[in-house]
Amino acid sequence: MSAAAYEAVALEAPPPLADYFVVVGLNEAQHPSAKIWEAVKREGHICEICTVTVRDVDAAEADGWVVCKQTPTGRNATVNFRGMFPEDIFLCYRKGQGEPITDLMVVHEERGEAIPAGYRAVAPHGSDVDDVGVYDLSQKASDRQVVLCVSRALNRLPLRDIAVVRKEKDGFGVSEEEYSVDGRGLNLKSYGRDSFVAIARVPQVCYTAEPSVLTQFPQTARPQCPMPGGDVSLFCMPTGVNVAHHFGPPLPTFFSFCLTVTEEGQRMYGCCVTFYEPLPRRLGSARELEDDDEYAVDLYVPKCMCLLSRWPFFDAFREFLVLVFTLSQGPNAVSIERRLYHLLYVTPMPTYGTTIRVPLESSLIKFKRPPTVDFPLYDTSMMPLFRCLDIDNVLLLFKVMLLEQKIVMHSKHKSLLLPAAETLCAIIFPFKFQHVYIPVMPTALADYLQAPVPYLIGMPTNEISEVIGSMDVELVTVVDLDRNSVRVGTTIDLPDFPEHLEDVLRRELQLCASIFEPNDPDLENADLAFAGGGLLDRGVHTVNGEPF
């Protein structure tokens, strides 16, 4: 039967397991690869570093070198000890598209340190770059003390800026997020203020664009379930399409989200596998990048395949998407249309108390719907919340949820946000959280944080700092899943539970859910689609009396 025929009887037939399949990514017509590569080339990277004496500064600058003559706070940026030899020496660099410099470090030879393998000493301006074995910042060839060394290792991002800094009352005068400071000082003498070298690397993300829906199946809206429209692309890529430098393709990642699609509050759940494709190295339809770009770090563009459904089968949809993605890759890739058609049109939602098994290659994917007398459908792991927060903080959040307050959760691992939010909603059963619910909120919808109603919102940690100023912190409870932190709004009055009931609840939680582990190494792999570190995998939690 054709797709049109199925749609004709959709109002009478049982609802399907999934409603839509979409592919979201970069609209190449609006953001051609040539434009992106040109933007990266304009920024450039540091490919040459040398030192220059004060008398040669003008000549170096005329030759295209950037001379670090002042610290970021306006002090003299000399890198040598000014004592018996009063002539200043400055650090200088030149940008280009050649072989990048990826590290700069200070070596104290007087203290027994040696130049590491793969590093070479920085030479003075105008000297042979290979004749660098006898030069140091003290200007004495026979008694070296402090040597600056560079590396061109291929497993690090190139340098984009260098600064000579001094210790000030409030730091070094540079952004700690952008610059790293070598703790080895440039002045080994017992008097005089010490100087340090700070480096900034080319940012990982070099280009950001608004995501677009590239493929949608079915292409028309289904009668019982309207398509979310343009919002779905924002939810699939909450921080936009981030074109980034990588030394090889990043591993595919997985996360889930939830959005409201009707005025009546009907929710739709999305499960996403994000994979990465190399940005074509072309400046036009026929002309390749120039030869001097051979050392450019590869750029990768994320693309997301997403299943949208009215039913929160997060674990099952994850298993399906991972298998579909695997089938679509490699030299023996197979067409996935038939598999999608079967899930979207043929397989119905199981009735209460039954299980449907969907065959896909050699696997059987289980979709289980609990009976009406059981707990509501819950198909994701509870481990993220209890692994990230201790029992005291979980109980604190339990109170905040029951009082219907504003809650904002954040984590650097996007995949933890929805399972943590779903767990919070599950533990207040039989009550139901009926307010604004956006477990993974796109940055473009940050205005929701100013809503005058209760909400439960999740965001990536690197985005929360940009919008936290728009929140009324007195009324908002902020949860940091990465640091086991729950900061209750200052004006929120939390009443105490009856002592005996709280003791019982705490004791039961400690028996079955006391799995909090600070600095859990499994969290570092939580986002990976093929290895979630056990946090998001099936078989690690029990709901409705059976393990998923």
Coordinates of C-alpha atoms in Angstrom, one line a residue:
M1 CA 0.0 0.0 0.0
S2 CA 1.3 3.5 -0.9
A3 CA 2.0 6.2 1.6
A4 CA -1.0 8.2 0.4
A5 CA -3.2 5.2 1.0
Y6 CA -2.0 4.8 4.5
E7 CA -2.6 8.5 5.2
A8 CA -6.2 8.1 3.9
V9 CA -7.0 5.7 6.7
A10 CA -4.7 7.2 9.3
L11 CA -7.6 8.6 11.4
E12 CA -9.0 5.1 11.8
A13 CA -5.8 3.1 12.1
P14 CA -3.7 2.8 15.3
P15 CA -1.1 5.6 15.5
P16 CA 2.3 4.7 14.2
L17 CA 5.4 4.3 16.4
A18 CA 7.1 7.3 14.8
D19 CA 5.7 10.3 12.9
Y20 CA 8.5 11.9 11.0
F21 CA 12.1 11.4 9.9
V22 CA 14.2 14.5 9.2
V23 CA 17.8 15.2 8.3
V24 CA 19.1 18.6 9.5
G25 CA 22.3 20.3 8.7
L26 CA 24.0 23.1 6.7
N27 CA 22.1 24.7 3.8
E28 CA 25.0 24.6 1.3
A29 CA 23.1 27.0 -1.0
Q30 CA 23.1 29.7 1.7
H31 CA 26.5 28.8 3.1
P32 CA 28.8 27.5 0.3
S33 CA 32.0 25.8 1.4
A34 CA 34.0 28.4 -0.5
K35 CA 32.6 31.1 1.8
I36 CA 33.5 29.1 4.9
W37 CA 37.0 28.3 3.8
E38 CA 37.6 31.9 2.8
A39 CA 36.5 33.0 6.3
V40 CA 38.9 30.6 7.9
K41 CA 41.8 31.7 5.6
R42 CA 41.2 35.4 6.5
E43 CA 41.7 34.5 10.2
G44 CA 44.9 32.6 9.5
H45 CA 47.3 31.0 12.0
I46 CA 50.7 31.6 13.3
C47 CA 53.3 29.8 11.2
E48 CA 56.5 31.7 12.2
I49 CA 57.9 32.9 15.6
C50 CA 61.2 34.7 16.3
T51 CA 62.7 37.2 18.7
V52 CA 63.9 40.7 17.7
T53 CA 66.0 43.3 19.5
V54 CA 64.7 46.8 20.0
R55 CA 66.9 48.2 17.2
D56 CA 65.4 45.8 14.7
V57 CA 61.7 46.2 15.5
D58 CA 61.0 48.6 12.6
A59 CA 62.6 46.3 10.1
A60 CA 60.7 43.3 11.4
E61 CA 57.4 45.1 11.3
A62 CA 58.1 46.2 7.7
D63 CA 58.7 42.6 6.9
G64 CA 55.2 41.6 8.1
W65 CA 56.0 40.5 11.6
V66 CA 53.7 41.4 14.6
V67 CA 56.0 42.5 17.4
C68 CA 54.7 42.0 21.0
K69 CA 56.1 45.3 22.4
Q70 CA 53.5 45.7 25.2
T71 CA 51.6 43.5 27.6
P72 CA 47.8 43.5 27.4
T73 CA 47.9 45.9 30.4
G74 CA 50.3 48.3 28.6
R75 CA 53.6 47.4 30.3
N76 CA 56.9 46.8 28.5
A77 CA 56.7 43.3 27.0
T78 CA 60.5 42.5 26.9
V79 CA 61.2 38.8 27.2
N80 CA 64.8 39.1 28.5
F81 CA 66.4 40.1 31.8
R82 CA 67.3 43.8 31.6
G83 CA 70.5 44.0 33.6
M84 CA 74.1 44.0 32.3
F85 CA 72.6 43.9 28.7
P86 CA 70.0 46.7 28.6
E87 CA 68.9 46.0 25.0
D88 CA 65.3 44.8 25.0
I89 CA 64.3 41.6 23.2
F90 CA 60.7 41.2 22.0
L91 CA 58.8 38.2 20.8
C92 CA 57.2 38.5 17.3
Y93 CA 55.2 36.3 15.0
R94 CA 53.9 36.1 11.5
K95 CA 50.6 34.6 10.3
G96 CA 50.0 32.8 7.1
Q97 CA 48.6 29.5 5.6
G98 CA 51.8 27.5 5.8
E99 CA 52.7 24.8 8.4
P100 CA 51.2 26.0 11.7
I101 CA 52.9 26.4 15.0
T102 CA 50.8 24.5 17.6
D103 CA 52.7 25.1 20.8
L104 CA 55.1 27.6 22.5
M105 CA 56.8 26.8 25.8
V106 CA 59.6 28.1 28.1
V107 CA 62.5 25.8 29.0
H108 CA 64.7 26.6 32.1
E109 CA 68.0 24.9 31.2
E110 CA 69.6 26.3 34.3
R111 CA 67.2 24.1 36.3
G112 CA 68.0 21.0 34.4
E113 CA 65.1 21.1 31.9
A114 CA 65.8 20.0 28.3
I115 CA 64.0 20.9 25.1
P116 CA 61.4 18.2 24.6
A117 CA 61.4 16.0 21.6
G118 CA 59.5 17.6 18.7
Y119 CA 60.3 21.1 19.9
R120 CA 62.9 23.6 18.5
A121 CA 64.3 26.7 20.0
V122 CA 63.1 30.1 18.7
A123 CA 65.7 31.8 16.7
P124 CA 66.4 35.6 16.5
H125 CA 65.0 37.6 13.6
G126 CA 67.1 37.3 10.4
S127 CA 68.9 34.1 11.4
D128 CA 68.8 30.7 9.8
V129 CA 65.9 28.9 11.3
D130 CA 67.9 25.7 11.5
D131 CA 70.7 27.4 13.4
V132 CA 68.9 27.6 16.7
G133 CA 71.0 25.5 19.0
V134 CA 72.9 28.2 20.8
Y135 CA 70.5 31.1 21.3
D136 CA 68.7 32.1 24.5
L137 CA 67.0 35.1 26.0
S138 CA 70.0 36.2 28.0
Q139 CA 72.0 36.9 24.8
K140 CA 74.9 34.8 26.0
A141 CA 75.8 31.9 23.7
S142 CA 77.8 29.8 26.2
D143 CA 75.6 30.0 29.3
R144 CA 72.0 29.5 28.3
Q145 CA 69.3 29.9 30.9
V146 CA 65.9 30.5 29.4
V147 CA 64.9 29.2 25.9
L148 CA 61.6 29.6 24.1
C149 CA 60.7 26.5 22.0
V150 CA 58.0 25.9 19.4
S151 CA 56.3 22.7 18.2
R152 CA 54.4 22.0 14.9
A153 CA 52.7 18.8 16.2
L154 CA 49.7 17.8 14.0
N155 CA 47.5 16.8 16.9
R156 CA 46.8 20.3 18.3
L157 CA 45.0 23.3 17.0
P158 CA 47.3 26.1 15.6
L159 CA 48.1 29.2 17.5
R160 CA 46.3 32.4 16.5
D161 CA 47.8 34.8 19.1
I162 CA 50.7 35.3 21.5
A163 CA 51.1 37.7 24.3
V164 CA 53.8 38.4 26.9
V165 CA 52.0 39.0 30.2
R166 CA 52.9 39.9 33.8
K167 CA 51.1 38.9 37.0
E168 CA 48.6 41.6 38.0
K169 CA 46.3 41.8 41.0
D170 CA 43.4 40.3 39.0
G171 CA 45.3 37.9 36.8
F172 CA 47.4 38.2 33.7
G173 CA 45.3 40.7 31.8
V174 CA 44.1 38.1 29.3
S175 CA 40.9 36.0 29.1
E176 CA 41.4 32.7 30.9
E177 CA 39.0 31.1 28.5
E178 CA 40.9 32.0 25.4
Y179 CA 44.6 32.1 26.6
S180 CA 46.7 29.6 28.5
V181 CA 49.7 31.0 30.4
D182 CA 53.0 29.0 30.7
G183 CA 53.8 29.0 34.4
R184 CA 57.6 29.0 33.7
G185 CA 58.7 32.6 34.0
L186 CA 61.1 34.3 31.6
N187 CA 63.2 35.9 34.3
L188 CA 65.3 33.6 36.5
K189 CA 67.0 36.4 38.3
S190 CA 66.3 37.1 42.0
Y191 CA 65.1 40.6 41.3
G192 CA 62.9 42.3 38.7
R193 CA 59.3 41.4 37.8
D194 CA 58.8 38.1 36.0
S195 CA 57.1 37.9 32.6
F196 CA 55.2 34.9 31.1
V197 CA 54.1 33.8 27.7
A198 CA 50.4 33.4 26.9
I199 CA 49.1 31.6 23.8
A200 CA 45.6 31.5 22.2
R201 CA 44.7 28.7 19.8
V202 CA 42.5 28.9 16.7
P203 CA 38.9 28.3 18.1
Q204 CA 37.5 24.8 17.6
V205 CA 34.4 26.2 16.1
C206 CA 35.2 28.5 13.2
Y207 CA 31.9 29.1 11.6
T208 CA 28.3 28.9 12.8
A209 CA 25.1 29.0 10.8
E210 CA 21.4 28.4 11.4
P211 CA 20.4 24.8 10.8
S212 CA 18.0 23.8 8.0
V213 CA 15.8 20.8 7.3
L214 CA 17.5 19.1 4.4
T215 CA 15.2 16.0 4.1
Q216 CA 11.8 15.2 5.6
F217 CA 9.8 12.0 5.4
P218 CA 6.9 12.1 4.9
Q219 CA 7.0 15.5 3.2
T220 CA 3.4 16.4 4.1
A221 CA 1.9 16.8 7.6
R222 CA 0.2 13.8 9.0
P223 CA -3.5 14.2 9.9
Q224 CA -3.2 13.4 13.6
C225 CA 0.2 15.0 14.2
P226 CA 1.3 18.3 12.7
M227 CA 4.9 18.8 11.8
P228 CA 6.6 21.2 14.2
G229 CA 7.8 23.4 11.3
G230 CA 11.0 25.4 11.4
D231 CA 11.5 24.9 15.1
V232 CA 12.5 21.2 14.6
S233 CA 15.9 22.2 13.0
L234 CA 16.7 24.4 16.0
F235 CA 16.0 21.6 18.4
C236 CA 18.1 19.1 16.4
M237 CA 21.0 21.5 16.6
P238 CA 20.4 23.8 19.6
T239 CA 23.6 25.7 19.2
G240 CA 23.5 26.0 15.4
V241 CA 25.5 24.3 12.8
N242 CA 29.0 24.6 14.2
V243 CA 31.7 24.0 11.5
A244 CA 34.8 23.0 13.5
H245 CA 38.5 22.1 13.2
H246 CA 39.1 18.4 13.8
F247 CA 42.0 16.1 13.3
G248 CA 39.8 13.4 11.8
P249 CA 36.0 12.9 11.8
P250 CA 34.5 13.1 15.3
L251 CA 32.5 10.2 16.6
P252 CA 28.7 10.3 16.1
T253 CA 26.7 11.5 19.1
F254 CA 23.2 11.0 20.4
F255 CA 20.7 13.1 22.4
S256 CA 17.0 13.5 22.8
F257 CA 14.7 16.5 23.1
C258 CA 11.0 17.4 23.6
L259 CA 8.9 20.2 22.1
T260 CA 5.3 21.2 22.2
V261 CA 3.5 21.2 18.8
T262 CA -0.1 22.2 19.6
E263 CA -1.9 24.8 21.7
E264 CA -3.4 21.9 23.7
G265 CA 0.0 21.0 24.9
Q266 CA 0.7 17.9 22.7
R267 CA 4.3 17.0 23.0
M268 CA 6.6 15.6 20.4
Y269 CA 9.8 13.8 21.2
G270 CA 12.9 13.8 19.0
C271 CA 15.9 11.4 19.0
C272 CA 19.0 12.5 17.1
V273 CA 22.1 10.9 15.9
T274 CA 24.6 13.6 14.9
F275 CA 27.5 12.7 12.6
Y276 CA 30.2 14.7 10.8
E277 CA 31.2 15.2 7.2
P278 CA 34.4 16.9 5.9
L279 CA 33.8 20.3 4.4
P280 CA 34.8 20.1 0.7
R281 CA 38.2 21.7 0.1
R282 CA 37.1 23.8 -2.9
L283 CA 37.2 27.5 -3.6
G284 CA 35.0 27.1 -6.6
S285 CA 33.3 24.5 -8.8
A286 CA 36.6 23.4 -10.3
R287 CA 39.5 25.0 -8.5
E288 CA 41.1 23.3 -5.5
L289 CA 42.7 25.1 -2.6
E290 CA 46.1 26.4 -3.2
D291 CA 49.2 24.3 -2.4
D292 CA 50.0 26.5 0.6
D293 CA 46.9 25.2 2.3
E294 CA 48.3 21.6 2.7
Y295 CA 48.7 22.2 6.4
A296 CA 45.2 23.5 7.0
V297 CA 43.3 21.6 9.7
D298 CA 40.3 19.8 8.3
L299 CA 36.9 21.3 8.9
Y300 CA 33.9 19.1 9.6
V301 CA 30.2 19.9 9.3
P302 CA 27.7 18.3 11.6
K303 CA 24.6 16.6 10.1
C304 CA 21.7 15.2 12.2
M305 CA 19.2 12.4 11.5
C306 CA 16.2 12.6 13.7
L307 CA 13.1 10.5 14.5
L308 CA 10.1 12.5 15.7
S309 CA 7.3 10.7 17.6
R310 CA 4.5 11.4 20.0
W311 CA 5.8 8.5 22.1
P312 CA 8.8 8.8 24.3
F313 CA 10.6 5.6 23.2
F314 CA 14.0 7.2 23.7
D315 CA 16.1 4.0 24.1
A316 CA 14.4 2.1 21.3
F317 CA 14.6 5.0 18.9
R318 CA 18.3 5.4 19.7
E319 CA 18.9 1.7 18.9
F320 CA 17.0 2.1 15.6
L321 CA 18.8 5.3 14.6
V322 CA 22.3 3.9 15.4
L323 CA 21.5 0.8 13.2
V324 CA 20.1 2.9 10.4
F325 CA 23.2 5.2 10.5
T326 CA 25.5 2.1 10.4
L327 CA 23.6 0.7 7.4
S328 CA 24.0 4.0 5.5
Q329 CA 27.7 4.2 5.9
G330 CA 30.7 2.6 4.1
P331 CA 31.1 0.9 0.7
N332 CA 28.3 -1.6 1.4
A333 CA 25.8 1.1 2.4
V334 CA 22.2 0.0 1.8
S335 CA 19.1 2.1 1.2
I336 CA 17.3 3.0 4.5
E337 CA 14.0 4.2 2.9
R338 CA 12.4 0.8 3.3
R339 CA 13.3 0.6 7.0
L340 CA 12.0 4.1 7.6
Y341 CA 8.8 3.3 5.8
H342 CA 8.2 0.2 7.9
L343 CA 8.6 2.2 11.1
L344 CA 6.6 5.3 10.0
Y345 CA 3.7 3.5 8.2
V346 CA 3.5 -0.2 9.0
T347 CA 4.4 -0.6 12.7
P348 CA 1.6 0.6 15.0
M349 CA 1.9 1.8 18.6
P350 CA 1.5 -1.2 20.9
T351 CA -1.6 -1.4 22.9
Y352 CA -1.4 -1.1 26.7
G353 CA 0.4 -4.0 28.3
T354 CA 1.9 -5.3 25.1
T355 CA 5.3 -5.3 23.3
I356 CA 6.1 -5.0 19.7
R357 CA 9.5 -6.1 18.3
V358 CA 10.7 -4.4 15.1
P359 CA 13.2 -6.4 13.1
L360 CA 16.1 -4.5 11.6
E361 CA 18.8 -6.6 10.0
S362 CA 19.9 -9.1 12.7
S363 CA 18.4 -7.1 15.6
L364 CA 15.0 -7.0 17.2
I365 CA 14.1 -3.6 18.7
K366 CA 11.6 -3.8 21.5
F367 CA 8.8 -1.2 22.0
K368 CA 7.0 -2.0 25.3
R369 CA 3.9 -0.1 26.5
P370 CA 3.0 -0.6 30.2
P371 CA -0.5 -1.5 31.3
T372 CA -2.9 1.2 32.3
V373 CA -2.6 0.2 36.0
D374 CA 1.2 0.6 35.8
F375 CA 3.5 3.6 35.8
P376 CA 3.4 5.7 32.6
L377 CA 5.6 4.9 29.6
Y378 CA 9.2 5.6 30.6
D379 CA 11.9 4.5 28.2
T380 CA 15.1 6.1 29.2
S381 CA 17.7 5.7 31.9
M382 CA 17.3 7.2 35.4
M383 CA 21.1 6.9 36.0
P384 CA 22.1 10.3 34.7
L385 CA 20.3 12.2 37.4
F386 CA 21.4 10.0 40.3
R387 CA 25.0 9.7 38.9
C388 CA 25.3 13.5 38.6
L389 CA 23.6 14.6 41.8
D390 CA 23.8 13.1 45.3
I391 CA 20.7 12.1 47.2
D392 CA 20.5 15.4 49.1
N393 CA 20.4 17.4 45.9
V394 CA 17.9 15.0 44.3
L395 CA 15.6 15.5 47.3
L396 CA 16.1 19.2 47.1
L397 CA 15.0 19.2 43.5
F398 CA 12.1 17.0 44.4
K399 CA 10.8 19.7 46.7
V400 CA 11.3 22.4 44.1
M401 CA 9.4 20.3 41.5
L402 CA 6.5 19.8 43.9
L403 CA 6.3 23.5 44.5
E404 CA 6.1 24.2 40.7
Q405 CA 9.1 26.6 40.6
K406 CA 11.4 27.6 37.7
I407 CA 14.2 25.2 37.1
V408 CA 17.2 25.5 34.7
M409 CA 19.5 22.6 34.3
H410 CA 22.8 22.7 32.4
S411 CA 25.6 20.3 31.5
K412 CA 28.4 20.2 29.0
H413 CA 26.9 16.8 27.9
K414 CA 23.8 17.5 26.0
S415 CA 22.7 13.9 26.2
L416 CA 22.2 14.1 29.9
L417 CA 19.6 16.9 29.9
L418 CA 16.5 15.1 28.8
P419 CA 17.0 11.9 30.9
A420 CA 17.6 14.1 34.0
A421 CA 14.5 16.1 33.2
E422 CA 12.4 13.0 32.5
T423 CA 13.5 11.5 35.8
L424 CA 12.4 14.5 37.7
C425 CA 9.0 14.4 36.1
A426 CA 8.8 10.6 36.8
I427 CA 9.6 10.8 40.5
I428 CA 6.8 13.2 41.2
F429 CA 4.2 10.7 39.9
P430 CA 1.2 10.7 40.3
F431 CA 1.6 14.4 39.9
K432 CA 2.4 15.7 36.4
F433 CA 4.5 18.7 35.5
Q434 CA 2.2 20.7 33.2
H435 CA 4.2 23.9 32.7
V436 CA 6.8 25.0 30.2
Y437 CA 8.9 21.9 29.5
I438 CA 12.0 22.2 27.3
P439 CA 14.7 19.7 28.4
V440 CA 17.1 20.8 25.6
M441 CA 16.4 24.5 24.7
P442 CA 17.9 26.0 21.6
T443 CA 19.9 29.2 22.2
A444 CA 17.6 31.1 19.9
L445 CA 14.7 30.5 22.4
A446 CA 16.5 32.0 25.4
D447 CA 13.7 34.5 25.9
Y448 CA 11.7 31.6 27.5
L449 CA 13.9 32.1 30.6
Q450 CA 12.0 35.3 31.3
A451 CA 8.6 33.6 31.2
P452 CA 6.5 34.5 34.3
V453 CA 5.3 30.9 34.7
P454 CA 7.0 27.8 36.1
Y455 CA 9.3 25.9 33.8
L456 CA 11.8 23.1 33.5
I457 CA 14.5 24.0 30.9
G458 CA 17.8 22.5 30.0
M459 CA 20.8 24.1 28.2
P460 CA 24.4 23.2 27.3
T461 CA 26.8 24.7 29.9
N462 CA 28.7 26.8 27.4
E463 CA 25.5 28.6 26.4
I464 CA 24.1 29.2 29.9
S465 CA 26.7 31.9 30.7
E466 CA 25.4 34.0 27.8
V467 CA 21.8 34.0 29.0
I468 CA 22.0 33.8 32.8
G469 CA 21.8 37.6 33.0
S470 CA 18.3 37.5 31.5
M471 CA 17.1 35.2 34.4
D472 CA 15.6 36.4 37.6
V473 CA 18.1 34.4 39.8
E474 CA 15.9 35.1 42.9
L475 CA 13.1 33.0 41.4
V476 CA 15.1 30.4 39.4
T477 CA 16.7 27.2 40.7
V478 CA 19.9 26.5 38.7
V479 CA 21.2 22.9 38.5
D480 CA 24.7 22.1 37.4
L481 CA 24.8 18.4 36.5
D482 CA 28.5 18.4 36.0
R483 CA 29.3 19.8 39.5
N484 CA 26.6 18.3 41.7
S485 CA 25.2 21.8 42.4
V486 CA 21.7 22.9 43.0
R487 CA 21.3 26.6 43.7
V488 CA 17.8 27.4 44.9
G489 CA 16.4 30.9 44.1
T490 CA 17.0 33.2 47.1
T491 CA 13.3 34.1 47.4
I492 CA 12.0 30.5 47.2
D493 CA 10.8 29.2 50.6
L494 CA 11.2 25.5 50.8
P495 CA 9.1 23.9 53.5
D496 CA 10.4 20.8 55.3
F497 CA 9.0 17.4 54.7
P498 CA 7.6 15.6 57.7
E499 CA 10.7 14.2 59.3
H500 CA 9.7 10.5 59.4
L501 CA 8.6 10.6 55.7
E502 CA 11.8 12.2 54.6
D503 CA 13.8 9.7 56.5
V504 CA 12.0 6.8 54.8
L505 CA 12.4 8.3 51.4
R506 CA 16.1 9.1 51.9
R507 CA 16.7 5.5 53.2
E508 CA 15.0 3.9 50.2
L509 CA 16.9 6.1 47.7
Q510 CA 20.2 5.3 49.4
L511 CA 19.4 1.6 49.0
C512 CA 18.4 1.6 45.3
A513 CA 19.8 4.9 43.8
S514 CA 22.9 5.9 45.7
I515 CA 25.2 5.9 42.7
F516 CA 26.5 9.4 42.7
E517 CA 30.1 9.5 41.6
P518 CA 32.0 12.8 41.4
N519 CA 34.3 13.1 38.4
D520 CA 32.8 10.0 36.9
P521 CA 35.0 9.0 33.9
D522 CA 31.9 7.5 32.2
L523 CA 30.5 11.0 31.8
E524 CA 33.1 11.9 29.2
N525 CA 31.6 9.4 26.8
A526 CA 28.0 10.1 27.6
D527 CA 27.3 11.9 24.3
L528 CA 28.6 9.1 22.1
A529 CA 26.0 7.3 20.0
F530 CA 27.8 4.0 20.1
A531 CA 29.2 4.1 23.6
G532 CA 27.3 6.1 26.2
G533 CA 29.5 5.0 29.1
G534 CA 26.6 2.9 30.5
L535 CA 24.6 6.0 31.4
L536 CA 22.2 5.9 28.5
D537 CA 22.5 2.2 27.4
R538 CA 19.7 -0.3 27.7
G539 CA 19.9 -2.9 30.5
V540 CA 21.2 -0.6 33.2
H541 CA 18.0 0.4 34.8
T542 CA 14.6 -1.1 35.8
V543 CA 11.2 0.4 35.2
N544 CA 7.8 -1.4 35.3
G545 CA 9.5 -4.3 37.1
E546 CA 11.8 -5.3 34.2
P547 CA 15.2 -4.1 32.8
F548 CA 15.0 -2.3 29.5

